[in-house]
Tab-separated table of C-alpha atoms in Angstrom:
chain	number	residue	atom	x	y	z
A	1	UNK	CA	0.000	0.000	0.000
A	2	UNK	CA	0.909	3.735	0.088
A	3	UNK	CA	2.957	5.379	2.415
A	4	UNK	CA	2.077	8.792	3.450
A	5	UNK	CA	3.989	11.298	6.146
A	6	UNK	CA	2.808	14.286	7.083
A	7	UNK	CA	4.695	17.141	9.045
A	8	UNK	CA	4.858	18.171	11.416
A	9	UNK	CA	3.566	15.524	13.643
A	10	UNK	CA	2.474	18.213	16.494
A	11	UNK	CA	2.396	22.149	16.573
A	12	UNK	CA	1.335	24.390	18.939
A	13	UNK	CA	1.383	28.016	17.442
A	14	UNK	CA	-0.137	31.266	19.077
A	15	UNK	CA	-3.519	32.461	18.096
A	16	UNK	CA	-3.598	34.756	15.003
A	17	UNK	CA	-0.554	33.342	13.398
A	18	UNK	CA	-1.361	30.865	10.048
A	19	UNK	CA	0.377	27.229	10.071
A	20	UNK	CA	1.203	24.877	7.283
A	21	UNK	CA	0.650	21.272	7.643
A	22	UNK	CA	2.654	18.940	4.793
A	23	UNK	CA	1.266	15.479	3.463
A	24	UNK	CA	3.464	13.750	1.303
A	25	UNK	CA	2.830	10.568	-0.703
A	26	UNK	CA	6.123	8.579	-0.636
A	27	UNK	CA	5.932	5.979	-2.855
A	28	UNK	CA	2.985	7.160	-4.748
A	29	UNK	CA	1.380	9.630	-7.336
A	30	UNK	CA	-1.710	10.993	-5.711
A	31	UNK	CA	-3.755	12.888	-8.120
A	32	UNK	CA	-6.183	13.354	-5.074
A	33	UNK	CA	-5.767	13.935	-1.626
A	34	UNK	CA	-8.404	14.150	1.505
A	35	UNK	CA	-7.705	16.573	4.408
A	36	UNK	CA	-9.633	15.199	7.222
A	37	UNK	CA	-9.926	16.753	11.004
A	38	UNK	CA	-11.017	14.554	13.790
A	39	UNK	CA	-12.417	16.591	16.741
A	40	UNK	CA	-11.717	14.609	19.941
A	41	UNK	CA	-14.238	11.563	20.575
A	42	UNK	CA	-15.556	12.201	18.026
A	43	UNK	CA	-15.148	10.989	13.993
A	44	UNK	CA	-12.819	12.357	11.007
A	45	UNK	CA	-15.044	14.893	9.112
A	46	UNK	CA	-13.845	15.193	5.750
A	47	UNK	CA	-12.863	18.842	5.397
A	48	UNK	CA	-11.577	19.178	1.214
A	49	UNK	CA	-10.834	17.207	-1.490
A	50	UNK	CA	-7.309	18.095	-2.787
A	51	UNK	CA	-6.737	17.826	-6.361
A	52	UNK	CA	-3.482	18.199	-8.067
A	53	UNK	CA	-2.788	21.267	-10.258
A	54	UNK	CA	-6.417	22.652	-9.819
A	55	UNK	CA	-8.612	24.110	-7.230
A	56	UNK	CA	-9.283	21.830	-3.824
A	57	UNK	CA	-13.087	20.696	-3.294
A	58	UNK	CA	-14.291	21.954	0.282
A	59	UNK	CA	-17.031	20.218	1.827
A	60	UNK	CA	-19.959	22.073	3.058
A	61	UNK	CA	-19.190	24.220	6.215
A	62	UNK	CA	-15.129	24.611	5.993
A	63	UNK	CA	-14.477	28.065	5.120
A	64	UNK	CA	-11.847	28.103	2.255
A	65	UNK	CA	-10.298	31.268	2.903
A	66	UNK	CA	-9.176	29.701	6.253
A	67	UNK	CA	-8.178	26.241	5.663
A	68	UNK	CA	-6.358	26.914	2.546
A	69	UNK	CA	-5.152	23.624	0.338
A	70	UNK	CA	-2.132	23.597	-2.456
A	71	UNK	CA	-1.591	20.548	-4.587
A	72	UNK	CA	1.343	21.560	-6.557
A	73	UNK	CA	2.704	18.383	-6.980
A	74	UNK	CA	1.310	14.710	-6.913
A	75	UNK	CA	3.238	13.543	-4.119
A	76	UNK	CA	2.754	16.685	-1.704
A	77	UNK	CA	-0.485	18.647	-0.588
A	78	UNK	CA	-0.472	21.140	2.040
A	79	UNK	CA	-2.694	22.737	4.689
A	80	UNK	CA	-2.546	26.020	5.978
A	81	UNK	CA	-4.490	27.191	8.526
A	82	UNK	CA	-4.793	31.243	8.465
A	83	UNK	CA	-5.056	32.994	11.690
A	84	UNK	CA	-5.725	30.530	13.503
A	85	UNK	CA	-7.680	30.224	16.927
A	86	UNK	CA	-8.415	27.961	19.777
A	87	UNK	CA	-11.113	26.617	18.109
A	88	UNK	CA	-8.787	25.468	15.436
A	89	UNK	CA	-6.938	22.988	17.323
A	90	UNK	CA	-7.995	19.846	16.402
A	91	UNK	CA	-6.221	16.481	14.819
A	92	UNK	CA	-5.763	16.668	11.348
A	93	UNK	CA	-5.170	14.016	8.636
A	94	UNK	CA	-4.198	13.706	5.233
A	95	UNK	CA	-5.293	10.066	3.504
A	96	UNK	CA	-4.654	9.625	-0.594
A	97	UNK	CA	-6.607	7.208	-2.532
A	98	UNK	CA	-5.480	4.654	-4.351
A	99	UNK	CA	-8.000	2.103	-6.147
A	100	UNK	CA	-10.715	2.935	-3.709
A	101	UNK	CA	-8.704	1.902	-0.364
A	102	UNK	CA	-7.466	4.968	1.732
A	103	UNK	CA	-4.133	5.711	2.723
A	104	UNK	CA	-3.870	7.931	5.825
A	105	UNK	CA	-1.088	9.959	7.341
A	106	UNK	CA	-0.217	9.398	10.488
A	107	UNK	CA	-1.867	12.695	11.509
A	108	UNK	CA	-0.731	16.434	13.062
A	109	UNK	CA	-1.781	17.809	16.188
A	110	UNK	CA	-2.429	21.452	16.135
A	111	UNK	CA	-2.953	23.261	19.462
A	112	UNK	CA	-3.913	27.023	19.255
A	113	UNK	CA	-3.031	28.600	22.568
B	1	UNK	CA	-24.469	11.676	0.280
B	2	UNK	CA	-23.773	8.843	2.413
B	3	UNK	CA	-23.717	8.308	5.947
B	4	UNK	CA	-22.558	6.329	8.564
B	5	UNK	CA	-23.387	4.873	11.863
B	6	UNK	CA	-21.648	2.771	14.711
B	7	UNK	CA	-24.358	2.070	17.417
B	8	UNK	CA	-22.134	1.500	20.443
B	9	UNK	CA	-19.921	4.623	21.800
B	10	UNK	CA	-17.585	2.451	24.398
B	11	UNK	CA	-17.746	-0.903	24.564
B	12	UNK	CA	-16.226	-2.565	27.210
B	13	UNK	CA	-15.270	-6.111	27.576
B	14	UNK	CA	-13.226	-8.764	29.750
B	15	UNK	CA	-10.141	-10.536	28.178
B	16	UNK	CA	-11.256	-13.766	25.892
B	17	UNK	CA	-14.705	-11.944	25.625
B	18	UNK	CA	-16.196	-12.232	21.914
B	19	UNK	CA	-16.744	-8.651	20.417
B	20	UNK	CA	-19.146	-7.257	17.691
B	21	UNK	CA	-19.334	-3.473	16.524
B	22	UNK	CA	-22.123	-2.617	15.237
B	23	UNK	CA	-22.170	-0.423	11.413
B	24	UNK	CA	-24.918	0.435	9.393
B	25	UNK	CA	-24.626	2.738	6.253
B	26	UNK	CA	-27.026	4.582	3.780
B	27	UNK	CA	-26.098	4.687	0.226
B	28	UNK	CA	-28.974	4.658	-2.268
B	29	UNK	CA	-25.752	2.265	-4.425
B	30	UNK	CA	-22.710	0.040	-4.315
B	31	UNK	CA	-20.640	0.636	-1.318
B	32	UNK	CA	-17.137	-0.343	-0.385
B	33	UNK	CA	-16.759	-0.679	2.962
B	34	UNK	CA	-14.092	-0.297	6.069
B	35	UNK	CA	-13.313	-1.007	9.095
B	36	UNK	CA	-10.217	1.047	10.436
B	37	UNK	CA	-8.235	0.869	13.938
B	38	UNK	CA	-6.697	4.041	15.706
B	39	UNK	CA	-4.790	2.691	18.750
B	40	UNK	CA	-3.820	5.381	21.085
B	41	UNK	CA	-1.334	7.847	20.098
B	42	UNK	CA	-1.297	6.235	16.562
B	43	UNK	CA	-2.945	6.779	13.379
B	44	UNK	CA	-5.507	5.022	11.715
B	45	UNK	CA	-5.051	1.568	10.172
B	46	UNK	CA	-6.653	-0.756	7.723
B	47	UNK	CA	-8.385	-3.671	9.874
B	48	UNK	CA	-10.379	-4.831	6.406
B	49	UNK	CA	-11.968	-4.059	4.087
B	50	UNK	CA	-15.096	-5.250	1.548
B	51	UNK	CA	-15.418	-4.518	-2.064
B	52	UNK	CA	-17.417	-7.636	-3.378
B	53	UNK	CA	-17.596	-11.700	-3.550
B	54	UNK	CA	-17.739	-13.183	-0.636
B	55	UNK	CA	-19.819	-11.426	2.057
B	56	UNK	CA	-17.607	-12.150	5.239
B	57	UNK	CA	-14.200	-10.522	5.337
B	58	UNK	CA	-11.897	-11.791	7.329
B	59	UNK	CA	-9.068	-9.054	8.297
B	60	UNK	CA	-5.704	-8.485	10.365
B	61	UNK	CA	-5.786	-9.559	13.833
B	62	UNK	CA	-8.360	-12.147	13.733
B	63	UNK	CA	-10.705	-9.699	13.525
B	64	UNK	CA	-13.768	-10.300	10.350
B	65	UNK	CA	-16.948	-8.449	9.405
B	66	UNK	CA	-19.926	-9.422	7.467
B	67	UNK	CA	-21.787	-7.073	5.004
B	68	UNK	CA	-25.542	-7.990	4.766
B	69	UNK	CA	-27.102	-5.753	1.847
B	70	UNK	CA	-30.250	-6.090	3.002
B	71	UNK	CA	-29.830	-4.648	6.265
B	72	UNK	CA	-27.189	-1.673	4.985
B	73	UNK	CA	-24.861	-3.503	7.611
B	74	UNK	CA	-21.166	-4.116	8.195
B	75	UNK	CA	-20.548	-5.491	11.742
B	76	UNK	CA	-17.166	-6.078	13.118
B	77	UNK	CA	-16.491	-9.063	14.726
B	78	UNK	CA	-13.710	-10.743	16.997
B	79	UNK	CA	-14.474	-13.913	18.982
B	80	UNK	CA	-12.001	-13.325	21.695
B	81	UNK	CA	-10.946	-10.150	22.127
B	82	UNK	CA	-7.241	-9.700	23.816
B	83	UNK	CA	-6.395	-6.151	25.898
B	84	UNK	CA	-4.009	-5.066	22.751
B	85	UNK	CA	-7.074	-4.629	21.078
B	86	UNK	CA	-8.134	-1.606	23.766
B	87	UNK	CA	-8.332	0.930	20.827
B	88	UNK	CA	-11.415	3.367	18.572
B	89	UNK	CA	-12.914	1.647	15.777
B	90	UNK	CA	-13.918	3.319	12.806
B	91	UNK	CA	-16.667	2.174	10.450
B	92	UNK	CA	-16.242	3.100	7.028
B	93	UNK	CA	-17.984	3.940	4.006
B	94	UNK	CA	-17.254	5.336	0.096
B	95	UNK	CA	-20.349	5.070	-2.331
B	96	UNK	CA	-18.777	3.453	-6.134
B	97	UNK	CA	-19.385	6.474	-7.922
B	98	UNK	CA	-17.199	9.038	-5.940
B	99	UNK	CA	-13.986	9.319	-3.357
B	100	UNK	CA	-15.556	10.821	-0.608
B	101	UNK	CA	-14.821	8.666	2.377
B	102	UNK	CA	-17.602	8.598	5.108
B	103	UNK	CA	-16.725	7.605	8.834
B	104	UNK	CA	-18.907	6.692	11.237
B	105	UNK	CA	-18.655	8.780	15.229
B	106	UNK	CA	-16.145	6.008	16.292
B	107	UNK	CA	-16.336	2.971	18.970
B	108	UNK	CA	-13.882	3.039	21.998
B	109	UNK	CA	-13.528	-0.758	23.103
B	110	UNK	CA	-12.100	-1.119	26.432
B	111	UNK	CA	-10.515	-4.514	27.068
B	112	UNK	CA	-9.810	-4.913	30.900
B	113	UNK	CA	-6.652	-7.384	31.676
């Protein structure tokens, strides 16, 4: 299967400032990627769809303008989250797709202080 | 859109006890569907997986499920649970026609020593 890293594995940043969260496909070209966030106890919600060399798909509810999503190449996608706030801290997770199974990152923990 | 459900929030079971998670799903077509394992501090992990044939899947760990189209149902089963297994378990669903990866809320099992 797929390997995919993401970095960093934790950050904690100060409220206002934006932070960039890398998910790299290692062995594998990823046409699509899926930024997920998984509030505690509770499921992932699938936040975008990332799609290489065009716009990323955002699900209903995730402001774009604050979870922002480049797929410049077909091994890396990134995440930036733009002045970011407490309420922002959450788990997030980066999977690619490959023939209909899911490959997931092993996650980054953001804490907003 | 599809959805996803997992019945039982924390389950909690004695050493050698047998184990079944419920899942039910609603998808108006053909599904694939997942069961995933998040142990704690980890990221999630392929337990098994069903695409077609043969109803009951048998997966890593000794763990199997059983998709019954009638009742929009993938249960997870294990018939003797061990306390390694102590971890959240994800149900799992992506309709045939589209990527979008739906998760049910999550069951905590609890395996006391």
């Amino acid at each position: 299967g797929a390997v995919v890293s993401q970095h960093p594995s934790r950050v904690i940043c100060k409220s206002g400032t934006s932070v960039k969260i890398e998910c790299r496909s290692l062995d594998f070209q990823a046409t699509t990627m899926f930024w997920y966030r998984q509030f505690p106890k509770k499921s992932l919600m699938l936040m975008a769809t990332s799609n290489e060399g065009s716009k990323a798909t955002y699900e209903q509810g995730v402001e774009k303008d604050k979870f922002l999503i480049n797929h410049a190449s077909l091994t890396l996608s990134t995440l930036t989250v733009t002045s970011a706030h407490p309420e922002d801290s959450s788990f997030y997770i980066c999977s690619l797709d490959s023939n209909n199974e899911q490959f997931f990152g092993p996650g980054t923990r953001l804490t907003v202080l | 859109a599809q959805s996803v459900s997992q019945h039982n929030h924390h389950v909690i079971l004695s050493e050698a006890a047998s184990l079944e998670l419920g899942c039910n799903y609603s998808y108006g077509g053909t599904v694939n569907l997942f069961w995933y394992v998040q142990y704690p501090g980890q990221h999630l992990q392929l337990l098994l997986k069903y695409f077609s044939g043969d109803p009951l899947v048998k997966g890593i760990k000794g763990f199997e499920a059983e998709f019954i189209k009638s009742k929009f149902s993938f249960n997870l089963r294990k018939p003797s649970v061990q306390w390694s297994d102590t971890a959240e378990y994800f149900c799992a669903v992506i309709g045939y026609n589209n990527n979008d990866m739906r998760f049910g809320a999550g069951t905590r099992l609890t395996v006391k020593p």
